[in-house]
Amino acid sequence: MFRTVLIANRGEVALRIQRACRTLGLRTIAVHSTEDAEAPHVRHADAAFCIGPAPARRSYLDQTAILFATEVSGAEAIHPGYGFLSENAGFARRVEAAGLTFIGPASASIATMGDKIAARNAMREAGISCVPGSDGPLPDEAAAAMELALRIGYPVLIKATAGGGGRGMRVVAGPSDLAPALALTKEEARQAFGNDAVYLEKLLEHPRHVEIQVLADHHGHAVWLGSRDCSLQRRHQKVLEEAPAPGIDEGIIAEMGERCAAACRRTGYRGLGTFEFLVEDGRFYFIEMNTRLQVEHCVTEMITGIDLVQWQIRVAQGEKLDLAQRDIRCTGHAFESRINAEHPGTFAPSPGRVAAWDLPGGPGVRVDTHVSQGSVISRHYDSLIAKLVVHGSTRADTLARLQLALDEMRVGGIATNLDLHRAIVRDPDFVAGGVDIHHLERRLAEGGLR
Ligand code: ADP
């Protein structure tokens, strides 16, 4: 059992985790860069340690500094949040080796799922189908890749086994493009992830991104907590999410949910996790598993009424999950708009001082943010400034709440994507529900959503 948690993150997620710890009676330790010395996650913590200068690789990604701060502070557990070190198996291994608790799955689970080929193979063994593609990394000779691509059928997608965050993927339309695309993707993967292994997947042309949240304890118990639809994406990055995924038969979701929970039991997975699928023509294809708390966890919290971060910490304490699958009920609908500090049109980050900051309110409205009037948005970190989450009884009612909340929200001094969100929630196809992963980019290319 631990009493003190070091939160190895910043921004809204550091505050989210701090709140969960507080409500469980746990002490919290913040770490921060020099740039974040005045940040709210630092102000609200029981103690705080500066771990380096502004660039993340010299602070929030500095494993040794974080482990040192943990030792000095007397913390017995580390919560990595999302991003930064949250899916770094090497870091989780160092935390375990130091006799501390990593609030997340075992480092071995992170390592397996962080290798997309190993993850695909593990899922196939668990009876979950994957996007058609290679069984292992592609050999260096282009001839073998050519043969496989022909068998799968063009267009294909080259993917880095170590890829993440929408990076390390390249579409190949036909055979003449394959060899150069392969060389380029391998080189990019080597530079970005220190691992140039790549594999092939069939490019699905009009899928939806649907994911299943799971929660598992150390005692072989696992449950699934409904579905989320994250099809609204730009450059493979999620922009707006909802729960449940609209228009998908509940029986199919329940069957997929059961298989995901069973896969967790079978592999001894523990903590929170997300199984990501592409869904095309009613069929589910596994693409990857995220072994951490996700940005969009809030929409699941809203429809289930379950505090996922509290449970993540409680199972890390060794507590038994006292939630049975039949106790989990999804009520109503929820949306999350990711509000970013970025320029409309170019999507370039827009750092600077927040001169005006008016948040929306009313029934079913939740804003997770670390920003307030006068905050300075740093150019060194992610551009997410707030998550606007709304809950309501039906999808239509909830969408009306989201439209109003987006209209009420005002941010001055920096550029944001608020207008993009305002346009999305009035887009007739989005309002109808069930758009595919290319919808947003298609609309943007047409000059729509202005
Ligand atoms: P990452 O780890 O970078 O998030 P994912 O494998 O989760 O990568 O894929 C991210 C997004 O890329 C998906 O949500 C989807 O939009 C797109 N994508 C991934 N695989 C395919 C595929 N086989 N066909 C079409 N789109 C894909």
CSV table of C-alpha atoms in Angstrom, one decimal, residues 229 240-244 246 296 298-300 302-303 333-338 364 366 387-392 394-403 425 430-431 433:
chain,number,residue,atom,x,y,z
A,229,ASP,CA,-16.0,6.7,-31.0
A,240,LEU,CA,-13.5,15.2,-30.7
A,241,GLU,CA,-14.7,11.9,-29.0
A,242,GLU,CA,-18.0,10.5,-27.9
A,243,ALA,CA,-19.4,7.7,-25.9
A,244,PRO,CA,-21.0,5.3,-26.7
A,246,PRO,CA,-23.4,5.8,-32.1
A,296,GLU,CA,-10.7,10.8,-23.7
A,298,CYS,CA,-13.7,11.4,-19.4
A,299,VAL,CA,-16.5,10.5,-21.8
A,300,THR,CA,-16.5,7.0,-20.3
A,302,MET,CA,-19.6,10.6,-17.7
A,303,ILE,CA,-21.7,7.7,-19.1
A,333,HIS,CA,-24.3,10.2,-24.1
A,334,ALA,CA,-21.1,12.2,-23.7
A,335,PHE,CA,-18.8,14.2,-26.0
A,336,GLU,CA,-15.4,15.7,-25.5
A,337,SER,CA,-14.0,18.6,-27.5
A,338,ARG,CA,-10.2,18.9,-27.3
A,364,GLY,CA,-23.8,18.1,-17.6
A,366,ARG,CA,-17.3,19.5,-17.2
A,387,LYS,CA,-11.2,19.3,-22.5
A,388,LEU,CA,-14.8,20.4,-22.7
A,389,VAL,CA,-16.9,17.4,-21.7
A,390,VAL,CA,-20.7,17.3,-21.8
A,391,HIS,CA,-23.1,14.6,-20.8
A,392,GLY,CA,-26.9,14.3,-21.5
A,394,THR,CA,-29.6,11.4,-25.5
A,395,ARG,CA,-27.1,12.1,-28.3
A,396,ALA,CA,-29.2,14.9,-29.6
A,397,ASP,CA,-29.7,16.6,-26.2
A,398,THR,CA,-26.0,16.2,-25.5
A,399,LEU,CA,-25.0,17.7,-28.8
A,400,ALA,CA,-27.3,20.7,-28.1
A,401,ARG,CA,-25.5,21.1,-24.7
A,402,LEU,CA,-22.1,20.9,-26.5
A,403,GLN,CA,-23.1,23.5,-29.1
A,425,VAL,CA,-21.0,20.2,-34.0
A,430,PHE,CA,-21.5,14.7,-37.7
A,431,VAL,CA,-24.9,15.6,-36.3
A,433,GLY,CA,-23.6,10.3,-36.3
